[in-house]
C-alpha positions as CSV (number, residue, x, y, z in Angstrom):
1,M,128.7,147.8,107.4
2,A,132.2,147.3,107.8
3,E,132.1,148.5,111.6
4,K,129.0,146.2,112.3
5,I,130.7,143.2,110.5
6,H,133.8,143.9,112.8
7,E,131.8,143.8,115.8
8,I,130.8,139.9,115.1
9,T,133.7,138.6,113.6
10,G,136.6,139.6,115.9
11,K,137.4,136.0,116.9
12,M,137.2,134.7,113.2
13,T,140.6,132.8,112.6
14,P,142.7,134.8,110.1
15,F,142.7,134.2,106.2
16,C,143.7,136.6,103.3
17,R,140.3,136.1,101.3
18,K,137.0,134.3,101.6
19,I,134.6,134.2,98.8
20,V,131.0,133.0,100.1
21,H,128.7,131.8,97.4
22,I,124.9,132.4,98.1
23,S,122.0,131.8,95.8
24,L,118.3,133.1,95.9
25,L,115.5,131.2,94.3
26,G,111.7,132.1,94.1
27,D,109.0,132.7,91.9
28,C,109.1,136.1,89.6
29,Q,107.9,139.5,91.2
30,T,108.6,138.1,94.8
31,G,111.4,141.0,95.0
32,K,114.7,139.0,94.9
33,T,116.7,141.3,93.0
34,T,115.4,144.3,94.9
35,F,116.3,142.5,98.3
36,V,119.9,142.0,97.0
37,I,120.4,145.6,95.7
38,K,119.3,146.9,99.2
39,Y,121.9,145.0,100.6
40,V,124.5,145.3,98.2
41,G,124.1,149.1,98.1
42,D,126.2,151.4,96.1
43,E,127.5,151.3,92.5
44,N,130.9,150.3,93.5
45,Q,129.8,146.7,94.1
46,G,130.2,144.1,91.3
47,F,127.2,143.4,89.2
48,L,126.7,141.1,86.3
49,E,123.3,140.6,84.7
50,M,122.5,138.0,82.3
51,T,119.2,136.5,80.9
52,G,117.5,134.8,84.0
53,L,120.5,135.1,86.2
54,N,121.9,138.3,88.3
55,L,125.3,138.2,90.0
56,M,126.1,140.8,92.6
57,D,129.1,141.2,95.0
58,K,129.3,142.7,98.5
59,T,132.9,142.8,99.5
60,F,133.9,143.9,103.1
61,Y,136.9,144.0,105.3
62,V,137.3,142.4,108.7
63,Q,140.8,143.2,110.6
64,G,142.5,143.0,107.3
65,V,140.6,140.2,105.9
66,T,138.5,140.4,102.9
67,I,135.3,138.5,102.8
68,S,133.3,138.7,99.4
69,F,129.6,137.4,99.2
70,S,128.9,136.4,95.9
71,I,125.2,136.4,95.3
72,W,123.4,134.6,92.7
73,D,119.9,135.7,92.2
74,V,118.1,133.3,89.9
75,G,115.3,134.4,87.7
76,G,111.8,133.1,88.5
77,D,110.9,132.0,84.9
78,E,110.8,128.5,84.6
79,K,112.2,128.8,81.1
80,Y,115.5,130.1,82.5
81,S,115.7,128.7,86.0
82,K,116.1,125.0,85.1
83,D,119.5,125.8,83.3
84,H,120.6,128.6,85.8
85,I,120.0,126.2,89.2
86,P,122.3,124.0,88.8
87,I,125.4,126.3,88.4
88,A,123.8,128.9,91.2
89,C,123.2,126.2,93.7
90,K,126.0,123.7,93.3
91,D,128.8,125.5,95.3
92,A,126.6,127.5,97.3
93,V,126.9,127.8,101.1
94,A,123.4,129.0,101.8
95,I,120.4,129.3,99.8
96,L,117.5,131.9,99.9
97,F,114.2,130.6,99.5
98,M,112.1,133.9,98.8
99,F,108.2,134.4,98.6
100,D,106.1,137.1,98.8
101,L,104.0,137.5,101.9
102,T,101.1,139.2,100.1
103,S,101.0,136.2,97.5
104,R,100.3,132.7,98.9
105,S,101.0,131.1,95.6
106,T,104.7,132.0,95.8
107,L,104.8,130.3,99.2
108,N,103.3,127.3,97.8
109,S,106.0,127.1,95.2
110,V,108.9,127.1,97.8
111,F,108.9,123.5,98.1
112,G,109.5,123.2,94.4
113,W,112.3,125.5,94.4
114,Y,113.5,123.6,97.5
115,S,113.3,120.1,95.8
116,Q,115.3,121.6,92.5
117,A,118.2,123.1,94.7
118,R,118.8,120.0,96.8
119,K,119.2,118.0,93.5
120,W,122.6,120.0,93.5
121,N,123.3,120.9,97.0
122,K,122.3,118.9,99.9
123,T,124.7,120.8,102.4
124,A,124.1,124.4,102.0
125,I,122.1,126.6,104.8
126,P,118.4,126.9,103.8
127,I,116.8,130.1,104.7
128,L,113.0,130.8,104.0
129,I,112.4,134.8,103.6
130,G,109.0,136.2,103.3
131,T,109.3,139.7,101.3
132,K,107.4,142.7,101.3
133,F,106.3,142.8,105.0
134,D,105.5,146.5,104.8
135,D,102.6,145.5,102.6
136,F,102.0,142.4,104.6
137,V,101.1,144.1,107.7
138,R,98.2,145.7,106.0
139,L,96.3,142.3,105.4
140,P,93.7,141.5,107.9
141,P,95.0,139.7,111.1
142,N,93.1,136.0,110.3
143,L,95.1,136.3,106.9
144,Q,98.7,137.4,108.4
145,W,98.0,134.5,111.0
146,T,97.4,131.9,108.3
147,I,100.2,132.9,106.2
148,V,102.5,133.2,109.5
149,T,101.6,129.5,110.5
150,Q,102.0,128.1,107.0
151,A,105.4,129.7,106.4
152,R,106.5,128.3,109.9
153,A,105.4,124.8,109.1
154,Y,107.1,124.9,105.6
155,A,110.4,126.2,107.4
156,K,110.3,123.5,109.7
157,V,110.0,120.8,107.1
158,M,112.8,122.4,105.2
159,K,114.8,122.7,108.0
160,A,115.2,126.5,107.2
161,S,115.4,129.8,109.3
162,L,112.6,132.1,108.5
163,F,112.6,135.7,107.9
164,F,109.9,138.2,107.1
165,S,111.7,141.0,105.4
166,S,111.0,144.4,103.4
167,A,113.7,145.9,101.1
168,T,111.5,149.1,100.8
169,H,112.2,149.7,105.0
170,N,115.3,147.6,105.0
171,I,113.8,145.3,107.6
172,N,115.9,142.2,108.5
173,V,117.8,142.6,105.2
174,N,121.2,143.2,106.7
175,K,120.3,140.6,109.6
176,I,119.8,137.8,107.4
177,F,123.3,138.3,106.0
178,K,124.7,138.8,109.5
179,F,123.0,135.5,110.3
180,I,124.5,133.8,107.6
181,L,128.1,134.9,108.3
182,A,127.6,134.0,112.0
183,K,126.3,130.5,111.0
184,L,129.1,129.8,108.4
185,F,131.9,130.9,110.7
186,N,130.4,129.7,114.1
187,L,130.4,133.3,115.3
188,P,129.0,134.5,119.1
189,W,126.7,136.9,117.3
190,K,123.1,136.2,118.2
191,I,119.7,137.3,116.9
192,D,116.7,137.2,119.2
193,R,113.6,135.2,117.5
194,N,110.3,137.3,117.1
195,L,106.8,135.4,116.6
196,T,104.7,138.2,117.2
197,L,101.9,138.6,114.8
198,G,102.2,141.9,112.7
199,E,105.8,142.0,113.4
200,P,108.7,140.8,111.3
201,I,108.9,137.0,112.2
202,I,112.6,135.7,113.0
203,D,112.3,131.8,113.7
204,Y,115.3,129.3,113.8
205,D,116.8,126.6,115.5
206,S,119.7,127.3,117.7
């Protein structure tokens, strides 16, 4: 990971340490925690769990500079999420809105999560992420097309970038966090769009 980050951050203005606060929102069983654990990786990374909220850290080094992603995973249970959304979103520089590609009800819930988050943070970069792409590709093509169309429409309204991902097969997980890093620091790293049905969608505005 460090070598790949080094490649895209060679022109970053030097500083000693930068903490990047990222929040994840979405219904229960959308795979948020699995997604973060896939990215964070080994047991040496920071991990704090409390009822309805997981905090995980990913730290890497770029030319002597320490960058830490502080990732706040808010549980999808409404009982706890209302209490945690303000603290999780208030200082976030990016908010990941997650849904299960095989469950349209979780996609339908995205606007509710988006509305709650924007009450506390109107400037964070929004990213819409469809999880479980490995299961999604087994769906009938016409249903895949419907979900892709709906997800792209939602992303457009939210002014969000859209990624389809799979934590199981590590599809687009690392790319999403590289994308965030490049956006935040205006880095020259570029990712190609992919709008091909049956492949992991990547769609964003330049």
